[in-house]
Amino acid sequence: NAGVMQNPRHLVRRRGQEARLRCSPMKGHSHVYWYRQLPEEGLKFMVYLQKENIIDESGMPKERFSAEFPKEGPSILRIQQVVRGDSAAYFCASSPPGQYIVGTDTQYFGPGTRLTVL
Amino acid sequence: KNEVEQSPQNLTAQEGEFITINCSYSVGISALHWLQQHPGGGIVSLFMLSSGKKKHGRLIATINIQEKHSSLHITASHPRDSAVYICAVRSLGQGAQKLVFGQGTRLTINP
């Protein structure tokens, strides 16, 4: 059972370009979380998605950032018109659906995508 | 003040020493996670706790819900344990699915 996969692992963009980060959850997992780690800072929650639904996007910047998790295919974090301050490591995590008490499931992290904006 | 505070921020020890990393939080939680981030950046989930104590190999995690405090212990530490250890909590109520992270503790074990 492959783990959470993220691609690309490294992404370089010039200011103003778009960045698309992909996350394939573990097989059977229908919950996806995106986190951002700015240089020399801790991890921060961005968004929580279930298949075709955004459940909690309270950590997403109001502009330029969007996320989706379609019925088929990976979850995508999209950053439009990137700026230097978007340079960070973006981690995706997934967890399984179903029979657990809300808030107590383990999340499995992907290797991250390191975005550098020139 | 952050909702999750870890101490120490940095810790250097000699191989074989017993290591303790502390985590205090200020909100009601449903679970607490300990994560390990390797020098290459990958993140591994070590423990998820809602009460008591868990042990996995040389790692032990404890939590005291009343005191809002958790500790991660490493026995017989080894240079390969060198990493950043991160405490994260799931708060109760609205937004219960997201993790709130501490700043991490950078552990260096010298041979």
mmCIF file of C-alpha atoms in Angstrom, chain B residues 3 13-14 36 41 59 66-67 75 89:
data_model
loop_
_atom_site.group_PDB
_atom_site.id
_atom_site.type_symbol
_atom_site.label_atom_id
_atom_site.label_comp_id
_atom_site.label_asym_id
_atom_site.label_seq_id
_atom_site.Cartn_x
_atom_site.Cartn_y
_atom_site.Cartn_z
ATOM 1 C CA GLU B 3 -2.101 27.413 21.518
ATOM 2 C CA ALA B 13 22.542 15.310 23.853
ATOM 3 C CA GLN B 14 25.039 12.466 23.750
ATOM 4 C CA GLN B 36 8.904 13.512 13.572
ATOM 5 C CA GLY B 41 11.816 17.289 5.442
ATOM 6 C CA LEU B 59 9.730 6.027 22.207
ATOM 7 C CA GLN B 66 -6.186 17.718 33.273
ATOM 8 C CA GLU B 67 -2.852 19.534 33.135
ATOM 9 C CA THR B 75 15.313 6.021 25.775
ATOM 10 C CA VAL B 89 -3.409 18.938 18.822
#
